[in-house]
PDB file of C-alpha atoms and ligand atoms in Angstrom:
ATOM      1  CA  UNK O 817     -16.419 127.882 -48.100  1.00 96.00           C
ATOM      2  CA  UNK O 818     -14.360 130.745 -46.643  1.00 98.00           C
ATOM      3  CA  UNK O 819     -13.645 130.148 -42.942  1.00 98.00           C
ATOM      4  CA  UNK O 820     -13.468 133.193 -40.713  1.00 98.00           C
ATOM      5  CA  UNK O 821     -12.348 134.094 -37.207  1.00 99.00           C
ATOM      6  CA  UNK O 822     -13.923 137.336 -35.959  1.00 99.00           C
ATOM      7  CA  UNK O 823     -12.315 139.426 -33.193  1.00 98.00           C
ATOM      8  CA  UNK O 824     -14.481 141.800 -31.134  1.00 98.00           C
ATOM      9  CA  UNK O 825     -14.184 143.959 -28.023  1.00 98.00           C
ATOM     10  CA  UNK O 826     -17.730 145.167 -27.414  1.00 97.00           C
ATOM     11  CA  UNK O 827     -21.388 144.620 -28.186  1.00 97.00           C
ATOM     12  CA  UNK O 828     -20.705 142.655 -31.365  1.00 98.00           C
ATOM     13  CA  UNK O 829     -23.517 143.957 -33.558  1.00 98.00           C
ATOM     14  CA  UNK O 830     -21.275 143.600 -36.622  1.00 98.00           C
ATOM     15  CA  UNK O 831     -20.477 140.046 -35.536  1.00 98.00           C
ATOM     16  CA  UNK O 832     -24.202 139.337 -35.149  1.00 98.00           C
ATOM     17  CA  UNK O 833     -24.857 140.582 -38.694  1.00 98.00           C
ATOM     18  CA  UNK O 834     -22.126 138.279 -40.024  1.00 98.00           C
ATOM     19  CA  UNK O 835     -23.421 135.308 -38.028  1.00 98.00           C
ATOM     20  CA  UNK O 836     -26.920 135.885 -39.411  1.00 98.00           C
ATOM     21  CA  UNK O 837     -25.568 136.150 -42.954  1.00 98.00           C
ATOM     22  CA  UNK O 838     -23.784 132.802 -42.612  1.00 98.00           C
ATOM     23  CA  UNK O 839     -27.139 131.105 -42.070  1.00 97.00           C
ATOM     24  CA  UNK O 840     -27.691 131.429 -45.822  1.00 96.00           C
ATOM     25  CA  UNK O 841     -25.624 128.710 -47.530  1.00 91.00           C
ATOM     26  CA  UNK O 842     -25.219 131.014 -50.539  1.00 95.00           C
ATOM     27  CA  UNK O 843     -23.209 133.432 -48.372  1.00 98.00           C
ATOM     28  CA  UNK O 844     -20.121 131.318 -48.975  1.00 98.00           C
ATOM     29  CA  UNK O 845     -18.441 131.887 -45.612  1.00 98.00           C
ATOM     30  CA  UNK O 846     -18.679 130.433 -42.131  1.00 98.00           C
ATOM     31  CA  UNK O 847     -17.476 131.769 -38.780  1.00 98.00           C
ATOM     32  CA  UNK O 848     -15.349 129.110 -37.122  1.00 98.00           C
ATOM     33  CA  UNK O 849     -14.507 131.043 -33.931  1.00 98.00           C
ATOM     34  CA  UNK O 850     -14.865 134.428 -32.235  1.00 99.00           C
ATOM     35  CA  UNK O 851     -12.117 135.932 -30.097  1.00 98.00           C
ATOM     36  CA  UNK O 852     -11.952 138.922 -27.778  1.00 98.00           C
ATOM     37  CA  UNK O 853      -9.532 140.862 -25.599  1.00 98.00           C
ATOM     38  CA  UNK O 854     -12.102 140.920 -22.748  1.00 98.00           C
ATOM     39  CA  UNK O 855     -15.246 139.043 -21.673  1.00 98.00           C
ATOM     40  CA  UNK O 856     -17.209 141.155 -24.182  1.00 98.00           C
ATOM     41  CA  UNK O 857     -21.021 141.161 -24.277  1.00 98.00           C
ATOM     42  CA  UNK O 858     -20.867 140.326 -27.981  1.00 98.00           C
ATOM     43  CA  UNK O 859     -19.464 136.860 -27.305  1.00 98.00           C
ATOM     44  CA  UNK O 860     -23.038 135.855 -26.428  1.00 98.00           C
ATOM     45  CA  UNK O 861     -23.959 136.125 -30.134  1.00 98.00           C
ATOM     46  CA  UNK O 862     -21.333 133.500 -30.971  1.00 98.00           C
ATOM     47  CA  UNK O 863     -22.535 131.250 -28.185  1.00 98.00           C
ATOM     48  CA  UNK O 864     -26.105 131.515 -29.474  1.00 98.00           C
ATOM     49  CA  UNK O 865     -24.902 130.334 -32.882  1.00 98.00           C
ATOM     50  CA  UNK O 866     -22.852 127.499 -31.352  1.00 98.00           C
ATOM     51  CA  UNK O 867     -19.575 129.109 -32.471  1.00 98.00           C
ATOM     52  CA  UNK O 868     -16.561 128.582 -30.156  1.00 98.00           C
ATOM     53  CA  UNK O 869     -15.114 131.637 -28.418  1.00 98.00           C
ATOM     54  CA  UNK O 870     -11.813 132.553 -26.803  1.00 98.00           C
ATOM     55  CA  UNK O 871     -10.706 135.499 -24.636  1.00 98.00           C
ATOM     56  CA  UNK O 872      -7.062 136.582 -24.403  1.00 98.00           C
ATOM     57  CA  UNK O 873      -6.705 139.482 -21.957  1.00 98.00           C
ATOM     58  CA  UNK O 874      -3.630 141.710 -22.396  1.00 97.00           C
ATOM     59  CA  UNK O 875      -3.342 142.268 -18.632  1.00 95.00           C
ATOM     60  CA  UNK O 876      -2.312 138.648 -18.192  1.00 91.00           C
ATOM     61  CA  UNK O 877       0.946 139.200 -20.163  1.00 97.00           C
ATOM     62  CA  UNK O 878       4.174 141.128 -19.685  1.00 96.00           C
ATOM     63  CA  UNK O 879       4.116 142.672 -23.151  1.00 96.00           C
ATOM     64  CA  UNK O 880       1.779 143.406 -26.054  1.00 96.00           C
ATOM     65  CA  UNK O 881       3.885 141.060 -28.202  1.00 97.00           C
ATOM     66  CA  UNK O 882       3.408 138.126 -25.817  1.00 98.00           C
ATOM     67  CA  UNK O 883      -0.318 138.810 -25.654  1.00 98.00           C
ATOM     68  CA  UNK O 884      -0.561 138.978 -29.444  1.00 98.00           C
ATOM     69  CA  UNK O 885       1.395 135.719 -29.843  1.00 98.00           C
ATOM     70  CA  UNK O 886      -1.138 133.888 -27.684  1.00 98.00           C
ATOM     71  CA  UNK O 887      -4.020 135.571 -29.499  1.00 98.00           C
ATOM     72  CA  UNK O 888      -2.461 134.457 -32.800  1.00 98.00           C
ATOM     73  CA  UNK O 889      -2.025 130.888 -31.565  1.00 98.00           C
ATOM     74  CA  UNK O 890      -5.723 130.786 -30.631  1.00 98.00           C
ATOM     75  CA  UNK O 891      -6.682 132.074 -34.079  1.00 98.00           C
ATOM     76  CA  UNK O 892      -4.370 129.649 -35.908  1.00 98.00           C
ATOM     77  CA  UNK O 893      -5.908 126.731 -34.043  1.00 98.00           C
ATOM     78  CA  UNK O 894      -9.040 127.303 -36.162  1.00 98.00           C
ATOM     79  CA  UNK O 895      -7.068 127.609 -39.450  1.00 98.00           C
ATOM     80  CA  UNK O 896      -9.170 130.493 -40.827  1.00 98.00           C
ATOM     81  CA  UNK O 897      -8.867 131.828 -44.377  1.00 98.00           C
ATOM     82  CA  UNK O 898      -9.734 135.313 -43.112  1.00 98.00           C
ATOM     83  CA  UNK O 899      -9.634 137.213 -39.806  1.00 98.00           C
ATOM     84  CA  UNK O 900     -12.149 140.037 -39.386  1.00 98.00           C
ATOM     85  CA  UNK O 901     -11.627 142.757 -36.787  1.00 98.00           C
ATOM     86  CA  UNK O 902     -15.211 143.848 -36.064  1.00 98.00           C
ATOM     87  CA  UNK O 903     -14.949 146.438 -33.319  1.00 97.00           C
ATOM     88  CA  UNK O 904     -11.699 145.010 -31.931  1.00 98.00           C
ATOM     89  CA  UNK O 905     -10.306 147.961 -29.984  1.00 96.00           C
ATOM     90  CA  UNK O 906      -6.632 146.992 -29.604  1.00 96.00           C
ATOM     91  CA  UNK O 907      -3.633 147.868 -31.718  1.00 94.00           C
ATOM     92  CA  UNK O 908      -1.991 144.703 -32.954  1.00 97.00           C
ATOM     93  CA  UNK O 909       1.819 144.488 -33.070  1.00 97.00           C
ATOM     94  CA  UNK O 910       3.726 143.952 -36.339  1.00 97.00           C
ATOM     95  CA  UNK O 911       4.441 140.238 -35.758  1.00 96.00           C
ATOM     96  CA  UNK O 912       0.699 139.549 -35.511  1.00 98.00           C
ATOM     97  CA  UNK O 913      -0.125 141.630 -38.577  1.00 98.00           C
ATOM     98  CA  UNK O 914       2.652 140.057 -40.668  1.00 97.00           C
ATOM     99  CA  UNK O 915       1.436 136.563 -39.791  1.00 98.00           C
ATOM    100  CA  UNK O 916      -2.073 137.217 -41.148  1.00 98.00           C
ATOM    101  CA  UNK O 917      -2.137 140.189 -43.529  1.00 95.00           C
ATOM    102  CA  UNK O 918      -3.560 140.580 -46.165  1.00 97.00           C
ATOM    103  CA  UNK O 919      -6.110 138.055 -44.876  1.00 98.00           C
ATOM    104  CA  UNK O 920      -6.790 140.391 -41.959  1.00 98.00           C
ATOM    105  CA  UNK O 921      -9.432 143.083 -42.400  1.00 98.00           C
ATOM    106  CA  UNK O 922     -10.880 145.770 -40.160  1.00 98.00           C
ATOM    107  CA  UNK O 923     -14.043 147.817 -40.168  1.00 98.00           C
ATOM    108  CA  UNK O 924     -13.661 151.440 -39.092  1.00 98.00           C
ATOM    109  CA  UNK O 925     -16.396 154.053 -38.519  1.00 98.00           C
ATOM    110  CA  UNK O 926     -15.107 156.877 -40.740  1.00 98.00           C
ATOM    111  CA  UNK O 927     -14.157 157.555 -44.322  1.00 98.00           C
ATOM    112  CA  UNK O 928     -10.465 156.831 -43.948  1.00 98.00           C
ATOM    113  CA  UNK O 929      -7.942 158.421 -44.215  1.00 98.00           C
ATOM    114  CA  UNK O 930     -10.117 160.914 -42.295  1.00 98.00           C
ATOM    115  CA  UNK O 931     -10.437 160.258 -38.567  1.00 98.00           C
ATOM    116  CA  UNK O 932      -8.326 157.171 -37.851  1.00 98.00           C
ATOM    117  CA  UNK O 933      -8.032 155.863 -34.285  1.00 97.00           C
ATOM    118  CA  UNK O 934     -10.348 154.901 -31.464  1.00 95.00           C
ATOM    119  CA  UNK O 935     -12.579 158.034 -31.470  1.00 97.00           C
ATOM    120  CA  UNK O 936     -13.467 158.344 -35.142  1.00 98.00           C
ATOM    121  CA  UNK O 937     -17.087 159.370 -34.610  1.00 98.00           C
ATOM    122  CA  UNK O 938     -16.288 161.957 -31.925  1.00 98.00           C
ATOM    123  CA  UNK O 939     -13.439 163.334 -34.048  1.00 98.00           C
ATOM    124  CA  UNK O 940     -15.729 163.702 -37.083  1.00 98.00           C
ATOM    125  CA  UNK O 941     -18.250 165.666 -34.977  1.00 98.00           C
ATOM    126  CA  UNK O 942     -15.535 167.859 -33.455  1.00 98.00           C
ATOM    127  CA  UNK O 943     -14.192 168.626 -36.929  1.00 98.00           C
ATOM    128  CA  UNK O 944     -17.753 169.566 -38.008  1.00 97.00           C
ATOM    129  CA  UNK O 945     -17.608 167.085 -40.867  1.00 98.00           C
ATOM    130  CA  UNK O 946     -20.846 167.030 -42.856  1.00 98.00           C
ATOM    131  CA  UNK O 947     -20.176 163.569 -44.261  1.00 98.00           C
ATOM    132  CA  UNK O 948     -18.531 160.606 -42.583  1.00 98.00           C
ATOM    133  CA  UNK O 949     -19.063 156.883 -42.994  1.00 98.00           C
ATOM    134  CA  UNK O 950     -17.362 153.542 -42.813  1.00 98.00           C
ATOM    135  CA  UNK O 951     -14.248 151.983 -44.317  1.00 98.00           C
ATOM    136  CA  UNK O 952     -13.339 148.329 -44.568  1.00 98.00           C
ATOM    137  CA  UNK O 953      -9.631 147.879 -45.111  1.00 98.00           C
ATOM    138  CA  UNK O 954      -6.808 145.395 -45.043  1.00 98.00           C
ATOM    139  CA  UNK O 955      -4.871 145.749 -41.793  1.00 98.00           C
ATOM    140  CA  UNK O 956      -1.249 146.786 -42.149  1.00 97.00           C
ATOM    141  CA  UNK O 957       1.247 147.726 -39.452  1.00 95.00           C
ATOM    142  CA  UNK O 958      -0.151 151.259 -39.022  1.00 95.00           C
ATOM    143  CA  UNK O 959      -3.306 152.385 -37.233  1.00 94.00           C
ATOM    144  CA  UNK O 960      -6.168 152.315 -39.772  1.00 96.00           C
ATOM    145  CA  UNK O 961      -3.726 152.883 -42.645  1.00 97.00           C
ATOM    146  CA  UNK O 962      -4.098 149.709 -44.746  1.00 97.00           C
ATOM    147  CA  UNK O 963      -5.482 149.520 -48.293  1.00 98.00           C
ATOM    148  CA  UNK O 964      -9.213 150.260 -48.558  1.00 98.00           C
ATOM    149  CA  UNK O 965     -11.553 147.508 -49.736  1.00 98.00           C
ATOM    150  CA  UNK O 966     -14.925 149.271 -49.449  1.00 98.00           C
ATOM    151  CA  UNK O 967     -16.370 152.550 -48.200  1.00 98.00           C
ATOM    152  CA  UNK O 968     -19.867 153.929 -47.635  1.00 98.00           C
ATOM    153  CA  UNK O 969     -20.928 157.454 -46.737  1.00 98.00           C
ATOM    154  CA  UNK O 970     -23.191 158.593 -43.902  1.00 98.00           C
ATOM    155  CA  UNK O 971     -24.434 162.186 -43.668  1.00 98.00           C
ATOM    156  CA  UNK O 972     -23.901 163.980 -40.354  1.00 98.00           C
ATOM    157  CA  UNK O 973     -27.066 165.685 -39.084  1.00 97.00           C
ATOM    158  CA  UNK O 974     -26.840 169.049 -37.344  1.00 95.00           C
ATOM    159  CA  UNK O 975     -28.253 167.703 -34.076  1.00 95.00           C
ATOM    160  CA  UNK O 976     -26.171 164.495 -34.054  1.00 97.00           C
ATOM    161  CA  UNK O 977     -24.413 163.428 -30.881  1.00 98.00           C
ATOM    162  CA  UNK O 978     -21.691 160.770 -30.859  1.00 98.00           C
ATOM    163  CA  UNK O 979     -24.057 157.944 -29.925  1.00 98.00           C
ATOM    164  CA  UNK O 980     -26.727 158.734 -32.531  1.00 97.00           C
ATOM    165  CA  UNK O 981     -24.221 159.248 -35.331  1.00 98.00           C
ATOM    166  CA  UNK O 982     -22.360 156.050 -34.437  1.00 98.00           C
ATOM    167  CA  UNK O 983     -25.610 154.068 -34.433  1.00 98.00           C
ATOM    168  CA  UNK O 984     -26.477 155.391 -37.938  1.00 98.00           C
ATOM    169  CA  UNK O 985     -22.950 154.558 -39.118  1.00 98.00           C
ATOM    170  CA  UNK O 986     -23.281 151.057 -37.676  1.00 98.00           C
ATOM    171  CA  UNK O 987     -26.464 150.415 -39.692  1.00 98.00           C
ATOM    172  CA  UNK O 988     -24.464 151.081 -42.857  1.00 98.00           C
ATOM    173  CA  UNK O 989     -21.361 149.360 -41.488  1.00 98.00           C
ATOM    174  CA  UNK O 990     -23.113 146.047 -40.860  1.00 98.00           C
ATOM    175  CA  UNK O 991     -24.439 145.902 -44.420  1.00 98.00           C
ATOM    176  CA  UNK O 992     -21.088 146.873 -45.902  1.00 98.00           C
ATOM    177  CA  UNK O 993     -19.212 144.311 -43.810  1.00 98.00           C
ATOM    178  CA  UNK O 994     -21.600 141.524 -44.783  1.00 98.00           C
ATOM    179  CA  UNK O 995     -21.470 142.398 -48.508  1.00 98.00           C
ATOM    180  CA  UNK O 996     -17.683 142.751 -48.426  1.00 98.00           C
ATOM    181  CA  UNK O 997     -17.140 139.390 -46.741  1.00 98.00           C
ATOM    182  CA  UNK O 998     -19.554 137.830 -49.247  1.00 98.00           C
ATOM    183  CA  UNK O 999     -17.527 139.324 -52.106  1.00 98.00           C
ATOM    184  CA  UNK O1000     -14.268 138.042 -50.586  1.00 98.00           C
ATOM    185  CA  UNK O1001     -15.811 134.569 -50.303  1.00 98.00           C
ATOM    186  CA  UNK O1002     -16.980 134.769 -53.926  1.00 97.00           C
ATOM    187  CA  UNK O1003     -13.499 136.037 -54.918  1.00 97.00           C
ATOM    188  CA  UNK O1004     -14.958 139.121 -56.578  1.00 97.00           C
ATOM    189  CA  UNK O1005     -12.735 141.001 -54.112  1.00 96.00           C
ATOM    190  CA  UNK O1006      -9.155 139.769 -53.909  1.00 95.00           C
ATOM    191  CA  UNK O1007      -7.110 140.826 -50.920  1.00 95.00           C
TER     192      UNK O1007
HETATM  193  C1  LIG Y2109     -17.975 149.631 -34.907  1.00 86.55           C
HETATM  194  O1  LIG Y2109     -18.487 150.867 -35.351  1.00 86.55           O
HETATM  195  C2  LIG Y2109     -16.525 149.480 -35.246  1.00 86.55           C
HETATM  196  O2  LIG Y2109     -16.183 149.990 -36.500  1.00 86.55           O
HETATM  197  C3  LIG Y2109     -15.919 150.318 -34.160  1.00 86.55           C
HETATM  198  O3  LIG Y2109     -16.624 149.915 -33.005  1.00 86.55           O
HETATM  199  C4  LIG Y2109     -17.948 149.550 -33.395  1.00 86.55           C
HETATM  200  C5  LIG Y2109     -18.201 148.171 -32.881  1.00 86.55           C
HETATM  201  O4  LIG Y2109     -19.565 147.885 -32.838  1.00 86.55           O
HETATM  202  N1  LIG Y2109     -14.513 150.220 -34.095  1.00 86.55           N
HETATM  203  P1  LIG Y2109     -20.113 146.431 -32.515  1.00 86.55           P
HETATM  204  O5  LIG Y2109     -19.335 145.881 -31.335  1.00 86.55           O
HETATM  205  O6  LIG Y2109     -19.941 145.586 -33.749  1.00 86.55           O
HETATM  206  O7  LIG Y2109     -21.563 146.641 -32.184  1.00 86.55           O
END
């Protein structure tokens, strides 16, 4: 059974999809803890599933490195096989990435390498892209630059705004994240 720590920053709909998937014993993975950089709404999903949570707020530290060290210590406490960044909106410093990669994956709402960064959906609309999507990738020391594991396309509609397009991407993203984690657990994807 693959053990996973999920990190979130927001509503946690991707986390919720993973938690629901783990209810099927054939999924092959379990979520042992959920962490966040703020008291995120999405932590409630973990609590509902009886999964422990932790919050490590950057503002409580003098540097990003110190914050990341404490975040890492919290993660390591649960001895996960895999860490999933599911809407975790902080850049992680190299020491954190080196300690976990390649068993550290991220889901990003664009077809990388197009539109990296925190505003991928807005950037795709501003660039008048007709197709965007989602990428799941191994996290390396860059911003959304690590090796791709899986991608899925989403068509941009002419009347799309950022919210509507992001919601349609997230429908696809949740399915892709669940199927990718299942494949990692089954070792049909090797990181
Ligand atoms: C996802 O689209 C993720 O890729 C992006 O932020 C969104 C998080 O959504 N970085 P949620 O918190 O899982 O609902």
